[in-house]
Coordinates of C-alpha atoms and ligand atoms in Angstrom, one line a residue:
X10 CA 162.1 128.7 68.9
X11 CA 160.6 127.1 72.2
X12 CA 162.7 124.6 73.9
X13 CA 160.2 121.7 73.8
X14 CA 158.0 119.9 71.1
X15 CA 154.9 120.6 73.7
X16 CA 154.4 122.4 76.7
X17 CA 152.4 119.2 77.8
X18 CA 152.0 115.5 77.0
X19 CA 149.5 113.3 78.8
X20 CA 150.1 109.6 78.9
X21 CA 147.1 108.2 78.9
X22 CA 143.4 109.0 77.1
X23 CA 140.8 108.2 79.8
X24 CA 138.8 110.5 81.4
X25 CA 141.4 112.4 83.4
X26 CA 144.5 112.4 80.5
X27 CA 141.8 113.4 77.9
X28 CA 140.0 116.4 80.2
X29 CA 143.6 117.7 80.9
X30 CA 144.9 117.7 77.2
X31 CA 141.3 119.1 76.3
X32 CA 141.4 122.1 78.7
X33 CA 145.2 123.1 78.1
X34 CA 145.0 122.4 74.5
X35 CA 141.6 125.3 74.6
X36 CA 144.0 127.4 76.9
X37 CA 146.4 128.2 73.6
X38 CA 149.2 125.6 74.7
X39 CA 150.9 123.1 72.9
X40 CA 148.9 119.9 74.0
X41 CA 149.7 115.7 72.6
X42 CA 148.1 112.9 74.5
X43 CA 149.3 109.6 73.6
X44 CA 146.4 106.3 74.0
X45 CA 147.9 103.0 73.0
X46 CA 144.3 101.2 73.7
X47 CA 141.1 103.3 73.1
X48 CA 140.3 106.7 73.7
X49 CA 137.8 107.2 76.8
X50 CA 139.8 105.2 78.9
X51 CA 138.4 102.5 81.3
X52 CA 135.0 104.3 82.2
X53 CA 134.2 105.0 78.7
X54 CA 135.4 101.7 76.8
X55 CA 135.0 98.8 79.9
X56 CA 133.8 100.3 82.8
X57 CA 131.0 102.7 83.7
X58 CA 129.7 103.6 80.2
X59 CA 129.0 100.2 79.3
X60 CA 128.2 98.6 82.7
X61 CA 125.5 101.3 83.0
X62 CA 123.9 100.2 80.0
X63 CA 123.9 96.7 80.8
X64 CA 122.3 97.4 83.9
X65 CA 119.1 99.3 82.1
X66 CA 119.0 96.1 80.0
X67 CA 119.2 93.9 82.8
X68 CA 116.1 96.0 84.2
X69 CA 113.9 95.4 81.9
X70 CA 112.3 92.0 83.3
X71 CA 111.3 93.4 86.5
X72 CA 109.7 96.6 84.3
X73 CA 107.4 93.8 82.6
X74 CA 106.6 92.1 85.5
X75 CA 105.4 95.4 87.4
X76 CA 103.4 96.2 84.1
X77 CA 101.1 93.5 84.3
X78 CA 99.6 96.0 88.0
X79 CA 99.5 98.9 85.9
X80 CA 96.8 96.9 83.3
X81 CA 99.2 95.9 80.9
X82 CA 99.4 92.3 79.5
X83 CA 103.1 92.1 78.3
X84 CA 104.0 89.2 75.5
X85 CA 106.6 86.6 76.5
X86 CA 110.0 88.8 76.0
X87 CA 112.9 87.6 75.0
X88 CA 116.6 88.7 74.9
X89 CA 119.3 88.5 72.5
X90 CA 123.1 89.2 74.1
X91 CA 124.3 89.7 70.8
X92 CA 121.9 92.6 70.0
X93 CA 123.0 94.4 73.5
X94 CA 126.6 94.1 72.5
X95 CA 126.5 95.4 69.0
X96 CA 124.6 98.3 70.4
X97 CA 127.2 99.0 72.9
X98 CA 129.5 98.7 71.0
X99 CA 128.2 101.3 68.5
X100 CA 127.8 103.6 71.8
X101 CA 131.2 102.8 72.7
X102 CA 132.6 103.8 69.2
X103 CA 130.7 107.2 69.0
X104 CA 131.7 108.3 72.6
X105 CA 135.4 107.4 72.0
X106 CA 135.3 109.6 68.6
X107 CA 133.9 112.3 70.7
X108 CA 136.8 111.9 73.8
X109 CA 139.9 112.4 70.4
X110 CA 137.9 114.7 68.5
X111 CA 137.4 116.9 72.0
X112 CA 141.2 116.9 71.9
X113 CA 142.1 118.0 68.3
X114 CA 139.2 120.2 67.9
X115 CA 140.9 122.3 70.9
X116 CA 144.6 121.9 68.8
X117 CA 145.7 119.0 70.8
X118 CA 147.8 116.1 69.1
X119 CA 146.5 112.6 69.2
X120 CA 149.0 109.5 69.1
X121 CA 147.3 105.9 69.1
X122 CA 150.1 104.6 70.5
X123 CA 152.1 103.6 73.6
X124 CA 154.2 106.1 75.5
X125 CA 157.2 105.9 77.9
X126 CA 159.2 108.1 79.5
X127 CA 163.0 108.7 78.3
X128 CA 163.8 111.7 80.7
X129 CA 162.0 114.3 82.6
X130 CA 161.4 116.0 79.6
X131 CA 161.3 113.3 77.0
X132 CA 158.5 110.2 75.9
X133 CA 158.9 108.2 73.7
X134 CA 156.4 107.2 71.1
X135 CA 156.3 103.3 70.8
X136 CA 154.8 102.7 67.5
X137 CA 157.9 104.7 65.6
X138 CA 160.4 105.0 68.3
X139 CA 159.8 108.6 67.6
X140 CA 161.1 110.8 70.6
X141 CA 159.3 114.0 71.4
X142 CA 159.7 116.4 74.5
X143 CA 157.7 118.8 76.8
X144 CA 157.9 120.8 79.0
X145 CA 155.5 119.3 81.7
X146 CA 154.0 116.0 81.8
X147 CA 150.9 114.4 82.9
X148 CA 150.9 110.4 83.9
X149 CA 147.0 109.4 83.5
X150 CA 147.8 105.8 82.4
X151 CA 144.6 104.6 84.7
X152 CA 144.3 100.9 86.1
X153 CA 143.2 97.4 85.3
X154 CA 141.7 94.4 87.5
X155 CA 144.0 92.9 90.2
X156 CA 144.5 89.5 88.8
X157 CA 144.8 86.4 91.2
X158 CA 147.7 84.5 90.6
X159 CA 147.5 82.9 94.0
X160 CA 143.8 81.1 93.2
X161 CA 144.6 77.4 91.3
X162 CA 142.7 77.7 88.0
X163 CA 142.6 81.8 87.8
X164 CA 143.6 81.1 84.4
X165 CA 140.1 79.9 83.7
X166 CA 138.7 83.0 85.0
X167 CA 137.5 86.4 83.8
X168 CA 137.7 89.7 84.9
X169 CA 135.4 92.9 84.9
X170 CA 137.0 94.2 81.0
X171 CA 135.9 90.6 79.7
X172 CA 132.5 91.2 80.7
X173 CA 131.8 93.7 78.0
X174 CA 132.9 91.3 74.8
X175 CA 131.7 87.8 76.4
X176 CA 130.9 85.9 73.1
X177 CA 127.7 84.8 74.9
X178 CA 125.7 85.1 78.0
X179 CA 126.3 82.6 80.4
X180 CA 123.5 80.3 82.4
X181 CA 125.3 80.4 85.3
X182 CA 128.2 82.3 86.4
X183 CA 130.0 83.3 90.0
X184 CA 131.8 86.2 91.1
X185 CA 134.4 87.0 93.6
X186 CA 134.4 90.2 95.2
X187 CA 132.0 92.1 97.3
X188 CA 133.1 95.8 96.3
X189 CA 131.0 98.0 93.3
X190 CA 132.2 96.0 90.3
X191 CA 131.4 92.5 92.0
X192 CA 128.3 93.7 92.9
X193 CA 127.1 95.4 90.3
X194 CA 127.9 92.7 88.3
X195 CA 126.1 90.3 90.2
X196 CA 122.9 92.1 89.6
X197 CA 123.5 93.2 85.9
X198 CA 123.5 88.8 85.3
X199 CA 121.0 88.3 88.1
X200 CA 118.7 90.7 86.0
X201 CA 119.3 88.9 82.5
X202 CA 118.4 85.8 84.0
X203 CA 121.7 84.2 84.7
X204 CA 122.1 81.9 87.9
X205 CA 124.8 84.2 89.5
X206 CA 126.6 83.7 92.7
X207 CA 128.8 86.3 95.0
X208 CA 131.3 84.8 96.7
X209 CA 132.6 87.9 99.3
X210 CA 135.3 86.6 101.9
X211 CA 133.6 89.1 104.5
X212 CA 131.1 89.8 106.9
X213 CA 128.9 91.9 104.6
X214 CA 129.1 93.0 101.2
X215 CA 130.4 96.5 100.4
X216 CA 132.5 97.1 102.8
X217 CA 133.1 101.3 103.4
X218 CA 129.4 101.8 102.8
X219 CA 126.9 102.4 105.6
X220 CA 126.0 98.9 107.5
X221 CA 122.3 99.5 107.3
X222 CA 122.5 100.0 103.2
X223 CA 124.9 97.1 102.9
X224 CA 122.1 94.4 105.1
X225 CA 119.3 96.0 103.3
X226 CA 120.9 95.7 99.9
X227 CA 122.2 92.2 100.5
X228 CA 118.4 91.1 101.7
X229 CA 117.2 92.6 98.4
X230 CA 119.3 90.8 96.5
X231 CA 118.2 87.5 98.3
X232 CA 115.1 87.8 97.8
X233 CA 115.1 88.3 94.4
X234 CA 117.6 85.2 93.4
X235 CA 121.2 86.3 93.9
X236 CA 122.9 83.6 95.2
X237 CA 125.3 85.3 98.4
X238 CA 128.3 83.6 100.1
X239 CA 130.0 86.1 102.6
X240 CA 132.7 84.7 104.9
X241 CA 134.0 82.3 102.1
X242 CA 136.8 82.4 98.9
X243 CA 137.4 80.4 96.2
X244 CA 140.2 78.1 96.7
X245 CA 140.6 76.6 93.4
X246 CA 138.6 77.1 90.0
X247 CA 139.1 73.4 88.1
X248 CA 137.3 73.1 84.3
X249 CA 135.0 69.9 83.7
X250 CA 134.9 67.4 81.2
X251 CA 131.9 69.7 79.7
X252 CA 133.8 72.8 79.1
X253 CA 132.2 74.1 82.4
X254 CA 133.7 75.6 85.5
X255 CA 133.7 73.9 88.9
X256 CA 134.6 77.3 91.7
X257 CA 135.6 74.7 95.1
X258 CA 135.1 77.3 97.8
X259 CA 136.8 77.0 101.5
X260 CA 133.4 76.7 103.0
X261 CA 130.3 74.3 101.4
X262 CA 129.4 72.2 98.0
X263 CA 132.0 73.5 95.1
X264 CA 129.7 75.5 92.4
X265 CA 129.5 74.2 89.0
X266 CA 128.9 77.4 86.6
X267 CA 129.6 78.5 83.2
X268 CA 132.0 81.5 84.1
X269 CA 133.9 83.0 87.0
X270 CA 134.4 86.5 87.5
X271 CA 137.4 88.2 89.5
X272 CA 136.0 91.8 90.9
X273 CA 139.0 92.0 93.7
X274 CA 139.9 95.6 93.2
X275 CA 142.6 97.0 90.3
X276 CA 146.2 97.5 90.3
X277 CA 147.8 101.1 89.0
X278 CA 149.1 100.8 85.3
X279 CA 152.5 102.0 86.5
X280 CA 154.5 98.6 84.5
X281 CA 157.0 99.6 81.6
X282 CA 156.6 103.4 81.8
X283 CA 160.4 104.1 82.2
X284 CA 159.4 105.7 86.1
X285 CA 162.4 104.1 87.5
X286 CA 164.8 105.5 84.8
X287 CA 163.8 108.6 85.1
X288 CA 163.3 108.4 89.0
X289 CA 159.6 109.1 89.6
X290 CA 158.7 107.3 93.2
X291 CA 155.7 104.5 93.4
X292 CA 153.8 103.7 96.1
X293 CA 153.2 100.7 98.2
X294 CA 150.6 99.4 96.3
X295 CA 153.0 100.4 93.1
X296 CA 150.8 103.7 92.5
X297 CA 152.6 106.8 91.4
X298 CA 153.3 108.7 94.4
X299 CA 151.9 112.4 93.9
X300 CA 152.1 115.2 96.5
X301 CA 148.8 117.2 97.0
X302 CA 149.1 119.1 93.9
X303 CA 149.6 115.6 92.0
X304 CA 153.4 116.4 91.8
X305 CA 155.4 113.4 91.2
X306 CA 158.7 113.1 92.8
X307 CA 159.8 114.7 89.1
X308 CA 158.9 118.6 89.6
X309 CA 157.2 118.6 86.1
X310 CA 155.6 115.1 86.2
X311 CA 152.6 115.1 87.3
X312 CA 149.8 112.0 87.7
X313 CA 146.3 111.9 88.2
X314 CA 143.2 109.5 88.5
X315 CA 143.3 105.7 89.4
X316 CA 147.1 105.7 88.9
X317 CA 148.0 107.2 91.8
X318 CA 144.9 105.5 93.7
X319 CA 143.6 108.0 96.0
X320 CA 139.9 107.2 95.1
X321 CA 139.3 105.6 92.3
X322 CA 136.2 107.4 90.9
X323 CA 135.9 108.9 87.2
X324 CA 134.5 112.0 88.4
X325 CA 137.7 112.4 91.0
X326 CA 140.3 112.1 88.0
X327 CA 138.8 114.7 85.9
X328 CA 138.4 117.3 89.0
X329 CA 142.4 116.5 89.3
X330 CA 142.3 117.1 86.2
X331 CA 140.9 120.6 86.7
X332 CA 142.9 120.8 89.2
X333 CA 146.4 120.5 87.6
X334 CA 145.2 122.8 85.1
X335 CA 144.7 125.3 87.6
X336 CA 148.1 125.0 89.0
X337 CA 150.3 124.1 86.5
X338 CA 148.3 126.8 83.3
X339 CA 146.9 129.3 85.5
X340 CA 149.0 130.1 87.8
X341 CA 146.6 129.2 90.8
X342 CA 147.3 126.1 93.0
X343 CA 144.6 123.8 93.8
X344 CA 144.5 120.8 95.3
X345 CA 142.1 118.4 94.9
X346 CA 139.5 118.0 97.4
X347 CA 138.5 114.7 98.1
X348 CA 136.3 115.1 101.0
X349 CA 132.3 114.0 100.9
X350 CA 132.5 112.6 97.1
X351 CA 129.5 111.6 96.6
X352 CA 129.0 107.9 94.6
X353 CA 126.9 105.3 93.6
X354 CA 126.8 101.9 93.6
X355 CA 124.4 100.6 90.3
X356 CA 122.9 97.5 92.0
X357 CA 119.5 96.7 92.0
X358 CA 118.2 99.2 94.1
X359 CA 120.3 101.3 93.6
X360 CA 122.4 102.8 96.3
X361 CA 123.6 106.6 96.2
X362 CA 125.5 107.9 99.3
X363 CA 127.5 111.0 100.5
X364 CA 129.5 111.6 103.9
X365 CA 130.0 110.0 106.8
X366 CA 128.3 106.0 107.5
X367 CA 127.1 105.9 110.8
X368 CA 130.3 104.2 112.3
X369 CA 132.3 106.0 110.3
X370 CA 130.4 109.0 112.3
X371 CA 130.5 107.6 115.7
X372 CA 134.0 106.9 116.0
X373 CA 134.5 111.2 115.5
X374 CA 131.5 112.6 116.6
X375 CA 130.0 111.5 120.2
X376 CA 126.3 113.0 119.9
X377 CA 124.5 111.3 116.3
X378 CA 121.2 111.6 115.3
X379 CA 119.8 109.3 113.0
X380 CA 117.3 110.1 110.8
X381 CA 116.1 106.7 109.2
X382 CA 112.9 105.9 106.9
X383 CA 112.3 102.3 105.1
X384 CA 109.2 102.6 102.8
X385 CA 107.8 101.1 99.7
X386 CA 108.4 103.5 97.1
X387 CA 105.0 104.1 95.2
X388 CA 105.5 102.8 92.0
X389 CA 106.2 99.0 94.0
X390 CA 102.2 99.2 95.4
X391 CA 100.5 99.0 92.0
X392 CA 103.6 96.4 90.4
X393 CA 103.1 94.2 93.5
X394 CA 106.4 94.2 94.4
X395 CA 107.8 94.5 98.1
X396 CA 111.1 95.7 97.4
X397 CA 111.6 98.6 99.9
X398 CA 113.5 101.9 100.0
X399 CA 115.8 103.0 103.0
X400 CA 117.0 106.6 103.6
X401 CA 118.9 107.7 106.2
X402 CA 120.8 111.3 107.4
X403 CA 123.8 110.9 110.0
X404 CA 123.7 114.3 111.6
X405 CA 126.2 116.2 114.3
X406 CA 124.3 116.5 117.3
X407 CA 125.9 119.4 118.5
X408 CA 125.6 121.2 115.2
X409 CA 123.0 119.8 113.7
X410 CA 125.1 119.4 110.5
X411 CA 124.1 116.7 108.1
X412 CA 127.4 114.5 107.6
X413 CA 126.6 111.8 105.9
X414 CA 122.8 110.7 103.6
X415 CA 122.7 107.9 102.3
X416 CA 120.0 105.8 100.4
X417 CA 118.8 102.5 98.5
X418 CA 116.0 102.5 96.2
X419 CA 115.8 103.8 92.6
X420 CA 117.5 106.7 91.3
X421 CA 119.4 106.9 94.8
X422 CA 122.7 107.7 92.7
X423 CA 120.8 110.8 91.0
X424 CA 119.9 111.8 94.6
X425 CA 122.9 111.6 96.1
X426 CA 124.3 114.0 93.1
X427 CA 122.2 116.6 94.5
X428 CA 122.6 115.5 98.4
X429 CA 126.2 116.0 97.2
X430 CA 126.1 119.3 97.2
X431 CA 124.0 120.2 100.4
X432 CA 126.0 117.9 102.7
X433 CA 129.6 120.1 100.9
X434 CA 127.9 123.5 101.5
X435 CA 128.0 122.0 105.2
X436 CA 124.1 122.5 105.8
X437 CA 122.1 121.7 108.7
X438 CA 119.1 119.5 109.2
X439 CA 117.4 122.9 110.1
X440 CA 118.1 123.5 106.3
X441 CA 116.9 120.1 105.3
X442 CA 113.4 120.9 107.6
X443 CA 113.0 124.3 106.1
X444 CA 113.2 122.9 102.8
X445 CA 109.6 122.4 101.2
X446 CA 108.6 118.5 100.1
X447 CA 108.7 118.1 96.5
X448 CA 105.3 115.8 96.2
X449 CA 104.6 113.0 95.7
X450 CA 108.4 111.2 95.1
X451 CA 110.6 109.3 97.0
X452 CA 113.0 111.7 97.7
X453 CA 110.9 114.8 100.2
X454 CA 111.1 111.7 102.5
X455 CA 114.8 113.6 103.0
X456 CA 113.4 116.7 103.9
X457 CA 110.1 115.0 106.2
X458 CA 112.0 113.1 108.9
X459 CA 111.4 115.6 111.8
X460 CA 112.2 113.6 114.6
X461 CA 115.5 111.1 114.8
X462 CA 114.6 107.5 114.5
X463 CA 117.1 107.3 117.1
X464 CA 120.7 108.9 118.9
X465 CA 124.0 107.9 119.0
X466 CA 126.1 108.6 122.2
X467 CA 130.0 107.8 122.7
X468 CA 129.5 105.3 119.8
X469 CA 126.7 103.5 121.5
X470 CA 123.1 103.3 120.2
X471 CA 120.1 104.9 122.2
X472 CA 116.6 104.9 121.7
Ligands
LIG27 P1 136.6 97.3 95.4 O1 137.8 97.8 96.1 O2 135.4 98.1 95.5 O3 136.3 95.9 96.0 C1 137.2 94.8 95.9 C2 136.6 93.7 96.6 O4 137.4 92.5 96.4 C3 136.4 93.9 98.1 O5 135.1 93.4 98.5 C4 137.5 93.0 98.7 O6 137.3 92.5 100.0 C5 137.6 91.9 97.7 N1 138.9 91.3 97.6 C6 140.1 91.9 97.5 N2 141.1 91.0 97.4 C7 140.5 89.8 97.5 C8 141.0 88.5 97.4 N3 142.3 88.2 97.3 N4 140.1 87.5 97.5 C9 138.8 87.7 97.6 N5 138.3 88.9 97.6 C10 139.1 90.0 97.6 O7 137.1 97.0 94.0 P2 136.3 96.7 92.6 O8 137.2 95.8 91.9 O9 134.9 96.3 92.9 O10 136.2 98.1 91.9 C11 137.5 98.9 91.7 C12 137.2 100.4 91.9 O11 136.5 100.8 90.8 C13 136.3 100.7 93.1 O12 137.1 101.0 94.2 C14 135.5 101.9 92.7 O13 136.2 103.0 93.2 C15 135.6 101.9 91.1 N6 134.2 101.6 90.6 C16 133.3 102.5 90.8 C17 132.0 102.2 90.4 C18 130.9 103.3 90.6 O14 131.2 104.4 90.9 N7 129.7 102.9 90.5 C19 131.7 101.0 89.6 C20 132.8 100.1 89.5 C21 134.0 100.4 90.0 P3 137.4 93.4 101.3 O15 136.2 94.3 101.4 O16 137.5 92.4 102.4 O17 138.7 94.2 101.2

């Protein structure tokens, strides 16, 4: 008889706990994976599923605008919330079937319930008390917001998971943050018509990201209505007489809107797990420390995705994922490779980047060359608008290797997918020269830029 109940158990069902059970489970081994909240996890149910379809309905107004260039005469449009939600939802509801079914299709056993550990080898099932035991175990319990106990009146507030079931869309709202969920935000309302302000407490919004992106971006948003405040914070959130909120901030007039939303990073779900009994060791920011395997401190507990916040990225918890299959079920240790993940940031344009920013490339490398171009991207000439694109290569000097590309405009994030993979396989901007325009589209400007726009020298700029 085998010793354990499994050979694994995953806490958590989001993308990372649900690819692991999914793969061991097809590998022949005994597989649970306990969910106490939804299948899908925070991507699927309140996070990039769902925010990416609000942003394609929050698109639509400009589309009508820029039809009226192309000969079309649109009717007055209007927009129902309620529609958008129901929709989601049903979205929502079909891709979290999908995430369980993956499981048991495989042989995997599904719990809807909470999970804790009891010992190294033991959980405990919350809804029945039931104990069960396995071999190895995988800690995917994911994150939520960072809430904001500090800020008078953050009880009034809401944060990024209450943005998908608001009752109704607010007139007005403002938003802390200046990172991808405070941003993205901030143009998803912008672009359903909402007075929105960002409130970001520095010099520039998305911080990490390359300077020149971040200016443009923030311009862009200016221009078409987003409200920005950089260098200020809320200080205290107050409720008026009408039900409203009234946001006082530490610099200027206080601002009087219908909701306020928190986007200030999220905190590891490590609360009420039973790590301490069982002695696996957190990190400072109360993340589950893991090794570069993603061992715990337990030999056969393991943890992967936002949990353990290295980057906090869905496609980075499933490639741990992968990852701890390898080592763990196949007998082949991996370790996760974090280096040049590609992302995207779903504002309105649309950024998608990969490597190095320029100062992030100047402080290693002393001889840059900047490849820059800003144009109108063709399908703005007709529409009227003059919303523009920027693209832009960081390359090593010395070996002409492309280290960082980076761009704004639409589609960028389906770019960078594909940038992704030329600035991994380490190729040269001879390779990015040699490689024939694809015409007309946005993207051969990538491959046109023959001569740098300008150099970088010791970290200073030269023309
Ligand atoms: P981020 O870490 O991206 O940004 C947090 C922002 O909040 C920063 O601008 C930070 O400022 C600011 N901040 C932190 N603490 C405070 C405070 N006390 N008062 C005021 N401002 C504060 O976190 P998000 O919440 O935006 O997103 C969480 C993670 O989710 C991201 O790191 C990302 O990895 C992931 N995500 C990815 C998306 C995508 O791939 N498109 C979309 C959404 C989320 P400062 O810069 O000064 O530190």
């Amino acid at each position: 008889m085998a010793k354990f109940d499994y050979d694994l158990f995953v806490i958590g069902g989001g993308s990372g706990g649900v690819r692991a059970a999914r793969v061991a489970a097809s590998l022949g081994k005994r597989v649970a994976i306990a969910e106490e909240y939804r299948f899908g996890g925070t991507c699927v149910i309140r996070g990039c599923v769902p925010k990416k379809l609000f942003v394609y309905a929050s698109q639509f107004p400009e589309h009508f605008e820029d039809a009226a260039g192309y000969g079309w005469t649109v009717p007055e449009a209007s927009f129902n919330w309620s529609t958008l939600i129901a929709n989601k939802d049903r979205e929502i509801a079909r891709l979290e079937g999908l995430y369980q079914a993956g499981v048991e299709k495989n042989g995997g056993v599904t719990f809807k319930s909470r999970a804790t550990l009891v010992d190294a080898h033991s959980v405990r099932i919350e809804t029945d008390g039931r104990i069960v035991t396995a071999d190895q175990i995988l800690i995917a319990t994911g994150g939520r917001p960072h809430t904001h106990p500090a800020l008078p009146g953050h009880e009034f507030c809401i944060y990024s998971d209450g943005v998908f079931d608001l009752p109704e869309l607010p007139k007005s709202i403002a938003i802390a943050g200046g990172g991808y969920i405070a941003v993205e935000f901030a143009n998803v309302f912008h672009g359903l018509g909402v007075e929105t302000h960002l409130v970001y407490r520095g010099k520039e919004i998305l911080g990490r990201f390359d300077m020149d992106l971040r200016r443009h971006l923030h311009e862009t948003m200016v221009a078409k209505g987003v409200n920005i405040h950089c260098e200020n914070i809320f200080e205290q959130i107050e409720k008026t007489d009408d039900g409203r909120l009234r946001a006082h901030m530490k610099e200027g007039q206080p601002l009087v809107v219908d909701q306020v939303l928190l986007a200030i990073g999220r905190t590891p779900n490590t609360e009420n797990l039973g790590l301490e009994a069982v002695g696996v060791e957190k990190g400072k920011l109360g993340d589950i420390a893991v090794d570069e395997f993603s061992r715990t401190s337990i030999d056969n507990i393991w943890a992967i995705g936002d949990v353990t916040n290295r980057v906090q990225l869905t496609p980075v918890a499933i490639h741990e994922a992968m990852c701890f299959i390898e080592t763990v079920f196949k007998n082949n240790p991996t370790k996760p490779d974090l280096d040049e993940v590609a992302t995207a940031v779903f504002s309105q344009p649309e950024i998608g980047t990969v490597g190095l920013s320029e100062d992030e490339a100047a402080k290693r490398f002393t001889h840059l060359e900047i490849y820059r171009a800003e144009f109108r991207p063709m399908r703005n000439t007709l529409a009227g608008r003059n919303e523009r694109s920027l693209m832009k290569l960081v390359v090593d000097g010395s070996t002409r290797r492309v280290l960082g590309a980076h761009i704004l405009g639409p589609d960028a994030g389906e770019m960078a997918q594909l940038l992704g993979i030329a600035v991994k396989a380490r190729l040269t901007k001879d390779d990015f020269d040699r490689t024939m325009a694809v015409h007309p589209t946005a993207a051969e400007e990538l491959v046109t830029m023959y001569a740098p726009t300008y150099l970088v020298r010791d970290g200073q700029r030269v023309s």
